[in-house]
Amino acid sequence: YKRQTSLNSNLILNSGLTDDVFIASYGGDLDDQGDIQILNSDETLFSGTVDAGTVTISNASTSVTFADDTAIVSLATAGGAYSINFHGNSTTIDNNVAFANSGGVTFGNDAGDDIELRAGATATSGVIGVNLSGSVRSLGNILTIGNLTVTNDASIDTTSGVGLAGAALNLTGFVQGCLLYTSPSPRD
């Protein structure tokens, strides 16, 4: 769905909990970020770029996947056993998002993927937890992650690499697939 006018356009998706929704891309210029509301779907796939104001996931059965570059001003998720997946090279979410879904969150599917959770995030719901490949950054805001599985080269940075003071990184569950150092560099 590509907005063709300069007016703010919103997209509401309601396919029922047994049908899928596939969208090629959604977005317009930066001054015209419409909203996306996923009311009901089984699987929702955005295969192209997404540039949206508010994205609200109210009810999904299986998954919501952003397969390409994604920019979201505000993301809100409701509880449910669905997964949320960000697979683009560049993902930016401006608000402090609490991932309420229990089916897991995937940040990146390649070591070069860059996910910026500008105001921080909490992803602690469910046993599946977070799958991480690439880099996850915040702009000096707290990141709280429950169970974490590193699936490729990965980093987590609360300074956004720009000299900010940084904030806490709370890992509240298990960590699989990496060696963690508690100091900035290993010591002999």
PDB file of C-alpha atoms in Angstrom:
ATOM      1  CA  TYR A   1       0.000   0.000   0.000  1.00  0.00           C
ATOM      2  CA  LYS A   2       1.591   3.283  -1.071  1.00  0.00           C
ATOM      3  CA  ARG A   3      -0.122   6.556  -0.220  1.00  0.00           C
ATOM      4  CA  GLN A   4      -0.468   8.694  -3.295  1.00  0.00           C
ATOM      5  CA  THR A   5      -1.651  11.942  -1.722  1.00  0.00           C
ATOM      6  CA  SER A   6      -0.217  14.356   0.788  1.00  0.00           C
ATOM      7  CA  LEU A   7      -3.072  13.624   3.188  1.00  0.00           C
ATOM      8  CA  ASN A   8      -2.489  11.349   6.143  1.00  0.00           C
ATOM      9  CA  SER A   9      -3.761   7.879   5.209  1.00  0.00           C
ATOM     10  CA  ASN A  10      -4.361   5.029   7.607  1.00  0.00           C
ATOM     11  CA  LEU A  11      -4.473   1.290   6.952  1.00  0.00           C
ATOM     12  CA  ILE A  12      -6.691  -1.080   8.963  1.00  0.00           C
ATOM     13  CA  LEU A  13      -6.121  -4.827   8.485  1.00  0.00           C
ATOM     14  CA  ASN A  14      -8.834  -7.258   9.554  1.00  0.00           C
ATOM     15  CA  SER A  15      -8.707 -10.650   7.838  1.00  0.00           C
ATOM     16  CA  GLY A  16      -9.915 -12.796  10.723  1.00  0.00           C
ATOM     17  CA  LEU A  17      -7.653 -15.057  12.751  1.00  0.00           C
ATOM     18  CA  THR A  18      -7.397 -17.784  10.105  1.00  0.00           C
ATOM     19  CA  ASP A  19      -6.499 -15.697   7.040  1.00  0.00           C
ATOM     20  CA  ASP A  20      -3.202 -14.075   6.098  1.00  0.00           C
ATOM     21  CA  VAL A  21      -2.424 -10.498   5.078  1.00  0.00           C
ATOM     22  CA  PHE A  22       0.408  -9.688   2.666  1.00  0.00           C
ATOM     23  CA  ILE A  23       1.378  -6.060   1.980  1.00  0.00           C
ATOM     24  CA  ALA A  24       4.123  -5.139  -0.506  1.00  0.00           C
ATOM     25  CA  SER A  25       5.057  -1.824   1.154  1.00  0.00           C
ATOM     26  CA  TYR A  26       3.513   0.994   3.144  1.00  0.00           C
ATOM     27  CA  GLY A  27       4.694   4.563   3.354  1.00  0.00           C
ATOM     28  CA  GLY A  28       4.951   7.986   1.948  1.00  0.00           C
ATOM     29  CA  ASP A  29       7.047  11.039   2.564  1.00  0.00           C
ATOM     30  CA  LEU A  30       8.213  11.757   6.111  1.00  0.00           C
ATOM     31  CA  ASP A  31       5.514  14.392   6.641  1.00  0.00           C
ATOM     32  CA  ASP A  32       2.760  11.896   5.849  1.00  0.00           C
ATOM     33  CA  GLN A  33       3.219   8.921   8.139  1.00  0.00           C
ATOM     34  CA  GLY A  34      -0.136   7.193   8.278  1.00  0.00           C
ATOM     35  CA  ASP A  35      -1.040   4.606  10.878  1.00  0.00           C
ATOM     36  CA  ILE A  36      -1.402   0.844  10.583  1.00  0.00           C
ATOM     37  CA  GLN A  37      -3.797  -1.131  12.758  1.00  0.00           C
ATOM     38  CA  ILE A  38      -3.736  -4.919  12.678  1.00  0.00           C
ATOM     39  CA  LEU A  39      -7.086  -5.893  14.181  1.00  0.00           C
ATOM     40  CA  ASN A  40      -7.136  -9.613  13.315  1.00  0.00           C
ATOM     41  CA  SER A  41      -4.924 -11.811  11.172  1.00  0.00           C
ATOM     42  CA  ASP A  42      -3.209 -15.164  11.156  1.00  0.00           C
ATOM     43  CA  GLU A  43       0.076 -14.153   9.529  1.00  0.00           C
ATOM     44  CA  THR A  44       0.796 -10.550   8.504  1.00  0.00           C
ATOM     45  CA  LEU A  45       3.750  -9.941   6.176  1.00  0.00           C
ATOM     46  CA  PHE A  46       5.055  -6.587   5.001  1.00  0.00           C
ATOM     47  CA  SER A  47       7.458  -7.710   2.267  1.00  0.00           C
ATOM     48  CA  GLY A  48       8.679  -4.203   1.332  1.00  0.00           C
ATOM     49  CA  THR A  49       9.562  -1.062   3.225  1.00  0.00           C
ATOM     50  CA  VAL A  50       7.290   0.347   5.933  1.00  0.00           C
ATOM     51  CA  ASP A  51       7.253   3.994   6.990  1.00  0.00           C
ATOM     52  CA  ALA A  52       4.427   4.502   9.477  1.00  0.00           C
ATOM     53  CA  GLY A  53       3.270   6.742  12.297  1.00  0.00           C
ATOM     54  CA  THR A  54       1.583   4.423  14.808  1.00  0.00           C
ATOM     55  CA  VAL A  55       1.501   0.669  14.303  1.00  0.00           C
ATOM     56  CA  THR A  56      -0.948  -1.116  16.612  1.00  0.00           C
ATOM     57  CA  ILE A  57      -1.066  -4.905  16.732  1.00  0.00           C
ATOM     58  CA  SER A  58      -4.345  -5.809  18.421  1.00  0.00           C
ATOM     59  CA  ASN A  59      -4.716  -9.487  17.569  1.00  0.00           C
ATOM     60  CA  ALA A  60      -2.677 -11.928  15.505  1.00  0.00           C
ATOM     61  CA  SER A  61      -2.595 -15.736  15.550  1.00  0.00           C
ATOM     62  CA  THR A  62       0.848 -16.564  14.170  1.00  0.00           C
ATOM     63  CA  SER A  63       3.188 -13.704  13.249  1.00  0.00           C
ATOM     64  CA  VAL A  64       3.683 -10.126  12.141  1.00  0.00           C
ATOM     65  CA  THR A  65       6.797  -9.745   9.971  1.00  0.00           C
ATOM     66  CA  PHE A  66       8.490  -6.634   8.634  1.00  0.00           C
ATOM     67  CA  ALA A  67      10.761  -8.163   5.972  1.00  0.00           C
ATOM     68  CA  ASP A  68      12.417  -4.968   4.710  1.00  0.00           C
ATOM     69  CA  ASP A  69      13.526  -1.614   6.101  1.00  0.00           C
ATOM     70  CA  THR A  70      11.038  -0.301   8.663  1.00  0.00           C
ATOM     71  CA  ALA A  71      10.519   3.086  10.341  1.00  0.00           C
ATOM     72  CA  ILE A  72       7.790   3.325  13.000  1.00  0.00           C
ATOM     73  CA  VAL A  73       7.112   6.365  15.169  1.00  0.00           C
ATOM     74  CA  SER A  74       5.070   4.445  17.769  1.00  0.00           C
ATOM     75  CA  LEU A  75       4.591   0.678  18.093  1.00  0.00           C
ATOM     76  CA  ALA A  76       1.957  -0.841  20.415  1.00  0.00           C
ATOM     77  CA  THR A  77       1.461  -4.580  20.853  1.00  0.00           C
ATOM     78  CA  ALA A  78      -1.275  -6.555  22.582  1.00  0.00           C
ATOM     79  CA  GLY A  79      -0.795  -9.855  24.371  1.00  0.00           C
ATOM     80  CA  GLY A  80      -1.071 -13.044  22.358  1.00  0.00           C
ATOM     81  CA  ALA A  81       1.012 -16.016  21.231  1.00  0.00           C
ATOM     82  CA  TYR A  82       2.155 -14.414  17.966  1.00  0.00           C
ATOM     83  CA  SER A  83       5.713 -13.461  17.008  1.00  0.00           C
ATOM     84  CA  ILE A  84       6.958 -10.091  15.778  1.00  0.00           C
ATOM     85  CA  ASN A  85       9.870 -10.160  13.333  1.00  0.00           C
ATOM     86  CA  PHE A  86      12.070  -7.337  12.028  1.00  0.00           C
ATOM     87  CA  HIS A  87      14.182  -8.645   9.125  1.00  0.00           C
ATOM     88  CA  GLY A  88      15.152  -5.470   7.244  1.00  0.00           C
ATOM     89  CA  ASN A  89      18.658  -4.044   7.057  1.00  0.00           C
ATOM     90  CA  SER A  90      17.441  -0.980   8.968  1.00  0.00           C
ATOM     91  CA  THR A  91      14.654  -0.834  11.562  1.00  0.00           C
ATOM     92  CA  THR A  92      13.856   2.260  13.631  1.00  0.00           C
ATOM     93  CA  ILE A  93      11.196   2.499  16.351  1.00  0.00           C
ATOM     94  CA  ASP A  94      10.938   5.876  18.085  1.00  0.00           C
ATOM     95  CA  ASN A  95       8.818   5.112  21.182  1.00  0.00           C
ATOM     96  CA  ASN A  96       9.636   3.044  24.266  1.00  0.00           C
ATOM     97  CA  VAL A  97       7.875  -0.145  23.239  1.00  0.00           C
ATOM     98  CA  ALA A  98       6.750  -2.966  25.507  1.00  0.00           C
ATOM     99  CA  PHE A  99       6.444  -6.160  23.468  1.00  0.00           C
ATOM    100  CA  ALA A 100       3.398  -7.796  25.099  1.00  0.00           C
ATOM    101  CA  ASN A 101       3.250 -10.756  22.709  1.00  0.00           C
ATOM    102  CA  SER A 102       4.436 -14.131  24.024  1.00  0.00           C
ATOM    103  CA  GLY A 103       5.462 -15.721  20.700  1.00  0.00           C
ATOM    104  CA  GLY A 104       8.851 -14.040  20.616  1.00  0.00           C
ATOM    105  CA  VAL A 105      10.516 -11.085  18.939  1.00  0.00           C
ATOM    106  CA  THR A 106      13.161 -11.410  16.236  1.00  0.00           C
ATOM    107  CA  PHE A 107      15.522  -8.487  15.771  1.00  0.00           C
ATOM    108  CA  GLY A 108      17.403  -9.060  12.515  1.00  0.00           C
ATOM    109  CA  ASN A 109      18.052 -12.122  10.393  1.00  0.00           C
ATOM    110  CA  ASP A 110      21.552 -11.150   9.221  1.00  0.00           C
ATOM    111  CA  ALA A 111      24.695 -10.012  11.034  1.00  0.00           C
ATOM    112  CA  GLY A 112      24.548  -6.657   9.195  1.00  0.00           C
ATOM    113  CA  ASP A 113      21.004  -5.749  10.298  1.00  0.00           C
ATOM    114  CA  ASP A 114      20.665  -2.594  12.404  1.00  0.00           C
ATOM    115  CA  ILE A 115      17.734  -2.159  14.802  1.00  0.00           C
ATOM    116  CA  GLU A 116      17.426   1.151  16.628  1.00  0.00           C
ATOM    117  CA  LEU A 117      14.964   1.188  19.526  1.00  0.00           C
ATOM    118  CA  ARG A 118      15.440   4.890  20.141  1.00  0.00           C
ATOM    119  CA  ALA A 119      13.508   5.279  23.412  1.00  0.00           C
ATOM    120  CA  GLY A 120      14.302   1.796  24.701  1.00  0.00           C
ATOM    121  CA  ALA A 121      12.232  -1.381  24.854  1.00  0.00           C
ATOM    122  CA  THR A 122      11.050  -4.238  27.037  1.00  0.00           C
ATOM    123  CA  ALA A 123      10.767  -7.734  25.577  1.00  0.00           C
ATOM    124  CA  THR A 124      10.288 -10.171  28.453  1.00  0.00           C
ATOM    125  CA  SER A 125       6.959 -11.844  27.705  1.00  0.00           C
ATOM    126  CA  GLY A 126       6.907 -15.545  26.892  1.00  0.00           C
ATOM    127  CA  VAL A 127       9.399 -18.391  27.009  1.00  0.00           C
ATOM    128  CA  ILE A 128      10.602 -17.872  23.427  1.00  0.00           C
ATOM    129  CA  GLY A 129      11.990 -14.418  24.148  1.00  0.00           C
ATOM    130  CA  VAL A 130      14.196 -12.531  21.711  1.00  0.00           C
ATOM    131  CA  ASN A 131      16.188 -13.834  18.748  1.00  0.00           C
ATOM    132  CA  LEU A 132      19.009 -11.460  17.825  1.00  0.00           C
ATOM    133  CA  SER A 133      21.143 -11.151  14.703  1.00  0.00           C
ATOM    134  CA  GLY A 134      22.910  -7.864  13.966  1.00  0.00           C
ATOM    135  CA  SER A 135      22.949  -4.829  16.215  1.00  0.00           C
ATOM    136  CA  VAL A 136      20.276  -3.506  18.570  1.00  0.00           C
ATOM    137  CA  ARG A 137      20.784   0.051  19.810  1.00  0.00           C
ATOM    138  CA  SER A 138      18.960   2.626  21.918  1.00  0.00           C
ATOM    139  CA  LEU A 139      19.663   6.342  22.249  1.00  0.00           C
ATOM    140  CA  GLY A 140      20.789   6.180  25.861  1.00  0.00           C
ATOM    141  CA  ASN A 141      17.621   4.406  27.038  1.00  0.00           C
ATOM    142  CA  ILE A 142      17.060   1.169  28.957  1.00  0.00           C
ATOM    143  CA  LEU A 143      16.716  -2.117  27.096  1.00  0.00           C
ATOM    144  CA  THR A 144      15.187  -5.020  29.025  1.00  0.00           C
ATOM    145  CA  ILE A 145      15.280  -8.458  27.422  1.00  0.00           C
ATOM    146  CA  GLY A 146      14.039 -11.735  28.898  1.00  0.00           C
ATOM    147  CA  ASN A 147      15.310 -14.908  27.241  1.00  0.00           C
ATOM    148  CA  LEU A 148      17.861 -14.079  24.529  1.00  0.00           C
ATOM    149  CA  THR A 149      19.073 -16.327  21.715  1.00  0.00           C
ATOM    150  CA  VAL A 150      21.881 -14.953  19.559  1.00  0.00           C
ATOM    151  CA  THR A 151      21.470 -16.433  16.077  1.00  0.00           C
ATOM    152  CA  ASN A 152      24.353 -14.662  14.267  1.00  0.00           C
ATOM    153  CA  ASP A 153      26.996 -12.022  15.025  1.00  0.00           C
ATOM    154  CA  ALA A 154      25.228  -9.553  17.300  1.00  0.00           C
ATOM    155  CA  SER A 155      25.673  -6.577  19.583  1.00  0.00           C
ATOM    156  CA  ILE A 156      23.510  -4.620  22.016  1.00  0.00           C
ATOM    157  CA  ASP A 157      24.386  -0.966  22.671  1.00  0.00           C
ATOM    158  CA  THR A 158      22.503   1.531  24.847  1.00  0.00           C
ATOM    159  CA  THR A 159      24.722   4.461  23.767  1.00  0.00           C
ATOM    160  CA  SER A 160      23.785   4.163  20.069  1.00  0.00           C
ATOM    161  CA  GLY A 161      27.489   4.409  19.332  1.00  0.00           C
ATOM    162  CA  VAL A 162      27.390   8.210  19.358  1.00  0.00           C
ATOM    163  CA  GLY A 163      28.967   8.932  22.728  1.00  0.00           C
ATOM    164  CA  LEU A 164      25.782   9.062  24.784  1.00  0.00           C
ATOM    165  CA  ALA A 165      26.146   8.099  28.432  1.00  0.00           C
ATOM    166  CA  GLY A 166      24.195   4.911  27.878  1.00  0.00           C
ATOM    167  CA  ALA A 167      21.646   3.199  30.052  1.00  0.00           C
ATOM    168  CA  ALA A 168      21.074  -0.153  31.668  1.00  0.00           C
ATOM    169  CA  LEU A 169      20.889  -3.353  29.688  1.00  0.00           C
ATOM    170  CA  ASN A 170      18.750  -5.766  31.719  1.00  0.00           C
ATOM    171  CA  LEU A 171      19.006  -9.414  30.699  1.00  0.00           C
ATOM    172  CA  THR A 172      16.433 -11.129  32.896  1.00  0.00           C
ATOM    173  CA  GLY A 173      16.384 -14.627  31.377  1.00  0.00           C
ATOM    174  CA  PHE A 174      18.770 -17.090  29.799  1.00  0.00           C
ATOM    175  CA  VAL A 175      21.308 -16.130  27.129  1.00  0.00           C
ATOM    176  CA  GLN A 176      22.194 -18.644  24.407  1.00  0.00           C
ATOM    177  CA  GLY A 177      24.645 -18.482  21.546  1.00  0.00           C
ATOM    178  CA  CYS A 178      27.260 -16.004  22.736  1.00  0.00           C
ATOM    179  CA  LEU A 179      29.947 -15.306  25.302  1.00  0.00           C
ATOM    180  CA  LEU A 180      29.185 -12.273  27.463  1.00  0.00           C
ATOM    181  CA  TYR A 181      31.903 -10.109  28.982  1.00  0.00           C
ATOM    182  CA  THR A 182      31.090  -8.072  32.062  1.00  0.00           C
ATOM    183  CA  SER A 183      33.881  -5.565  31.347  1.00  0.00           C
ATOM    184  CA  PRO A 184      34.430  -3.503  28.198  1.00  0.00           C
ATOM    185  CA  SER A 185      37.133  -5.901  27.003  1.00  0.00           C
ATOM    186  CA  PRO A 186      38.456  -9.327  28.093  1.00  0.00           C
ATOM    187  CA  ARG A 187      41.302  -9.292  30.593  1.00  0.00           C
ATOM    188  CA  ASP A 188      44.277 -11.638  30.732  1.00  0.00           C
TER     189      ASP A 188
END
